[in-house]
């Protein structure tokens, strides 16, 4: 997701799944496939290479799970302490949150 309007759409009525370091907001879309938006604030992750590492791992996690995910727009929000997670723990946390989102969606 690239435009502010798509982010605003998700922020209006989100379904939340979170951990102390990451929150994933999601909202049903009418496209038939999931989309991803990322926010990694400089306030919580000072160094650019750390922000890039977090975004890269999040995109990869989404890419691997996208066929199992419901058709929703997701926004991944990095919070304080996310830079302290190593790659394995970050990936594990994201997988747990993706599974939680899959359970929250009502089956129609």
PDB file of C-alpha atoms in Angstrom:
ATOM      1  CA  UNK A   1       0.000   0.000   0.000  1.00  0.00           C
ATOM      2  CA  UNK A   2       1.408   3.329  -0.993  1.00  0.00           C
ATOM      3  CA  UNK A   3      -1.129   6.118  -0.661  1.00  0.00           C
ATOM      4  CA  UNK A   4      -2.216   7.866   2.544  1.00  0.00           C
ATOM      5  CA  UNK A   5      -5.860   7.117   1.731  1.00  0.00           C
ATOM      6  CA  UNK A   6      -5.275   3.356   1.896  1.00  0.00           C
ATOM      7  CA  UNK A   7      -3.558   3.743   5.274  1.00  0.00           C
ATOM      8  CA  UNK A   8      -6.433   5.915   6.527  1.00  0.00           C
ATOM      9  CA  UNK A   9      -8.934   3.278   5.401  1.00  0.00           C
ATOM     10  CA  UNK A  10      -7.242   0.682   7.637  1.00  0.00           C
ATOM     11  CA  UNK A  11      -6.826   3.051  10.594  1.00  0.00           C
ATOM     12  CA  UNK A  12     -10.573   3.818  10.674  1.00  0.00           C
ATOM     13  CA  UNK A  13     -11.838   0.363  11.757  1.00  0.00           C
ATOM     14  CA  UNK A  14      -8.905  -2.010  12.221  1.00  0.00           C
ATOM     15  CA  UNK A  15      -8.699  -5.521  13.563  1.00  0.00           C
ATOM     16  CA  UNK A  16      -5.666  -5.635  15.813  1.00  0.00           C
ATOM     17  CA  UNK A  17      -3.102  -8.289  16.585  1.00  0.00           C
ATOM     18  CA  UNK A  18      -0.119  -7.229  18.606  1.00  0.00           C
ATOM     19  CA  UNK A  19       2.917  -8.013  20.683  1.00  0.00           C
ATOM     20  CA  UNK A  20       4.994  -5.629  22.803  1.00  0.00           C
ATOM     21  CA  UNK A  21       7.218  -4.800  19.799  1.00  0.00           C
ATOM     22  CA  UNK A  22       4.842  -5.076  16.803  1.00  0.00           C
ATOM     23  CA  UNK A  23       1.201  -4.337  16.039  1.00  0.00           C
ATOM     24  CA  UNK A  24      -0.523  -5.516  12.876  1.00  0.00           C
ATOM     25  CA  UNK A  25      -3.714  -3.719  11.929  1.00  0.00           C
ATOM     26  CA  UNK A  26      -5.948  -5.258   9.284  1.00  0.00           C
ATOM     27  CA  UNK A  27      -9.142  -4.416   7.478  1.00  0.00           C
ATOM     28  CA  UNK A  28     -11.067  -6.356   4.841  1.00  0.00           C
ATOM     29  CA  UNK A  29     -10.587  -5.108   1.279  1.00  0.00           C
ATOM     30  CA  UNK A  30     -12.572  -5.836  -1.864  1.00  0.00           C
ATOM     31  CA  UNK A  31      -9.563  -6.727  -4.022  1.00  0.00           C
ATOM     32  CA  UNK A  32      -9.515 -10.441  -3.282  1.00  0.00           C
ATOM     33  CA  UNK A  33      -5.879 -10.471  -2.127  1.00  0.00           C
ATOM     34  CA  UNK A  34      -3.947  -9.115   0.881  1.00  0.00           C
ATOM     35  CA  UNK A  35      -1.778  -5.988   0.776  1.00  0.00           C
ATOM     36  CA  UNK A  36       0.928  -4.756   3.118  1.00  0.00           C
ATOM     37  CA  UNK A  37       1.880  -1.350   4.506  1.00  0.00           C
ATOM     38  CA  UNK A  38       4.803  -0.694   6.863  1.00  0.00           C
ATOM     39  CA  UNK A  39       5.607   1.963   9.427  1.00  0.00           C
ATOM     40  CA  UNK A  40       8.961   1.832  11.183  1.00  0.00           C
ATOM     41  CA  UNK A  41       9.471   5.122  13.008  1.00  0.00           C
ATOM     42  CA  UNK A  42      12.881   6.714  13.403  1.00  0.00           C
ATOM     43  CA  UNK A  43      11.841   7.487  16.963  1.00  0.00           C
ATOM     44  CA  UNK A  44      12.029   3.777  17.895  1.00  0.00           C
ATOM     45  CA  UNK A  45      14.646   2.502  15.430  1.00  0.00           C
ATOM     46  CA  UNK A  46      17.391   5.092  15.065  1.00  0.00           C
ATOM     47  CA  UNK A  47      19.628   3.523  12.431  1.00  0.00           C
ATOM     48  CA  UNK A  48      18.547   3.203   8.810  1.00  0.00           C
ATOM     49  CA  UNK A  49      20.073  -0.251   8.371  1.00  0.00           C
ATOM     50  CA  UNK A  50      18.012  -1.518  11.322  1.00  0.00           C
ATOM     51  CA  UNK A  51      14.798  -0.021   9.894  1.00  0.00           C
ATOM     52  CA  UNK A  52      15.605  -1.620   6.540  1.00  0.00           C
ATOM     53  CA  UNK A  53      16.270  -5.008   8.190  1.00  0.00           C
ATOM     54  CA  UNK A  54      12.897  -4.889   9.950  1.00  0.00           C
ATOM     55  CA  UNK A  55      11.074  -3.919   6.739  1.00  0.00           C
ATOM     56  CA  UNK A  56      12.888  -6.581   4.715  1.00  0.00           C
ATOM     57  CA  UNK A  57      12.031  -9.352   7.191  1.00  0.00           C
ATOM     58  CA  UNK A  58       8.422  -8.170   7.432  1.00  0.00           C
ATOM     59  CA  UNK A  59       7.995  -8.155   3.651  1.00  0.00           C
ATOM     60  CA  UNK A  60       9.495 -11.638   3.409  1.00  0.00           C
ATOM     61  CA  UNK A  61       7.217 -12.943   6.156  1.00  0.00           C
ATOM     62  CA  UNK A  62       4.214 -11.453   4.338  1.00  0.00           C
ATOM     63  CA  UNK A  63       5.351 -12.872   0.987  1.00  0.00           C
ATOM     64  CA  UNK A  64       5.586 -16.395   2.420  1.00  0.00           C
ATOM     65  CA  UNK A  65       2.168 -16.198   4.138  1.00  0.00           C
ATOM     66  CA  UNK A  66       0.166 -14.127   1.637  1.00  0.00           C
ATOM     67  CA  UNK A  67      -1.620 -17.131   0.093  1.00  0.00           C
ATOM     68  CA  UNK A  68      -2.884 -18.180   3.537  1.00  0.00           C
ATOM     69  CA  UNK A  69      -3.999 -14.691   4.552  1.00  0.00           C
ATOM     70  CA  UNK A  70      -7.525 -13.337   4.061  1.00  0.00           C
ATOM     71  CA  UNK A  71      -8.110 -10.492   1.549  1.00  0.00           C
ATOM     72  CA  UNK A  72      -7.211  -7.652   3.894  1.00  0.00           C
ATOM     73  CA  UNK A  73      -5.081  -4.539   3.932  1.00  0.00           C
ATOM     74  CA  UNK A  74      -2.456  -4.935   6.667  1.00  0.00           C
ATOM     75  CA  UNK A  75      -0.348  -2.259   8.325  1.00  0.00           C
ATOM     76  CA  UNK A  76       2.623  -3.425  10.378  1.00  0.00           C
ATOM     77  CA  UNK A  77       3.601  -0.885  13.028  1.00  0.00           C
ATOM     78  CA  UNK A  78       6.989  -1.205  14.700  1.00  0.00           C
ATOM     79  CA  UNK A  79       7.081  -0.197  18.364  1.00  0.00           C
ATOM     80  CA  UNK A  80       9.737   0.439  20.960  1.00  0.00           C
ATOM     81  CA  UNK A  81      12.125  -2.469  21.423  1.00  0.00           C
ATOM     82  CA  UNK A  82      11.731  -4.000  17.970  1.00  0.00           C
ATOM     83  CA  UNK A  83      15.372  -3.303  17.105  1.00  0.00           C
ATOM     84  CA  UNK A  84      16.410  -5.584  19.986  1.00  0.00           C
ATOM     85  CA  UNK A  85      14.784  -8.632  18.340  1.00  0.00           C
ATOM     86  CA  UNK A  86      17.069 -10.843  16.287  1.00  0.00           C
ATOM     87  CA  UNK A  87      15.950 -12.071  12.866  1.00  0.00           C
ATOM     88  CA  UNK A  88      14.615 -15.419  14.090  1.00  0.00           C
ATOM     89  CA  UNK A  89      12.588 -13.944  16.931  1.00  0.00           C
ATOM     90  CA  UNK A  90      11.177 -11.187  14.701  1.00  0.00           C
ATOM     91  CA  UNK A  91      10.095 -13.726  12.077  1.00  0.00           C
ATOM     92  CA  UNK A  92       8.550 -15.964  14.742  1.00  0.00           C
ATOM     93  CA  UNK A  93       6.609 -13.030  16.217  1.00  0.00           C
ATOM     94  CA  UNK A  94       5.310 -11.990  12.804  1.00  0.00           C
ATOM     95  CA  UNK A  95       4.179 -15.552  12.019  1.00  0.00           C
ATOM     96  CA  UNK A  96       2.267 -15.688  15.293  1.00  0.00           C
ATOM     97  CA  UNK A  97       0.531 -12.382  14.515  1.00  0.00           C
ATOM     98  CA  UNK A  98      -0.360 -13.473  10.961  1.00  0.00           C
ATOM     99  CA  UNK A  99      -1.951 -16.647  12.377  1.00  0.00           C
ATOM    100  CA  UNK A 100      -3.918 -14.551  14.871  1.00  0.00           C
ATOM    101  CA  UNK A 101      -5.280 -12.391  12.037  1.00  0.00           C
ATOM    102  CA  UNK A 102      -6.331 -15.507  10.115  1.00  0.00           C
ATOM    103  CA  UNK A 103      -8.330 -16.687  13.155  1.00  0.00           C
ATOM    104  CA  UNK A 104     -10.045 -13.298  13.661  1.00  0.00           C
ATOM    105  CA  UNK A 105     -11.582 -13.166  10.187  1.00  0.00           C
ATOM    106  CA  UNK A 106     -15.154 -14.474  10.063  1.00  0.00           C
ATOM    107  CA  UNK A 107     -15.640 -17.254   7.542  1.00  0.00           C
ATOM    108  CA  UNK A 108     -18.325 -16.324   5.033  1.00  0.00           C
TER     109      UNK A 108
END
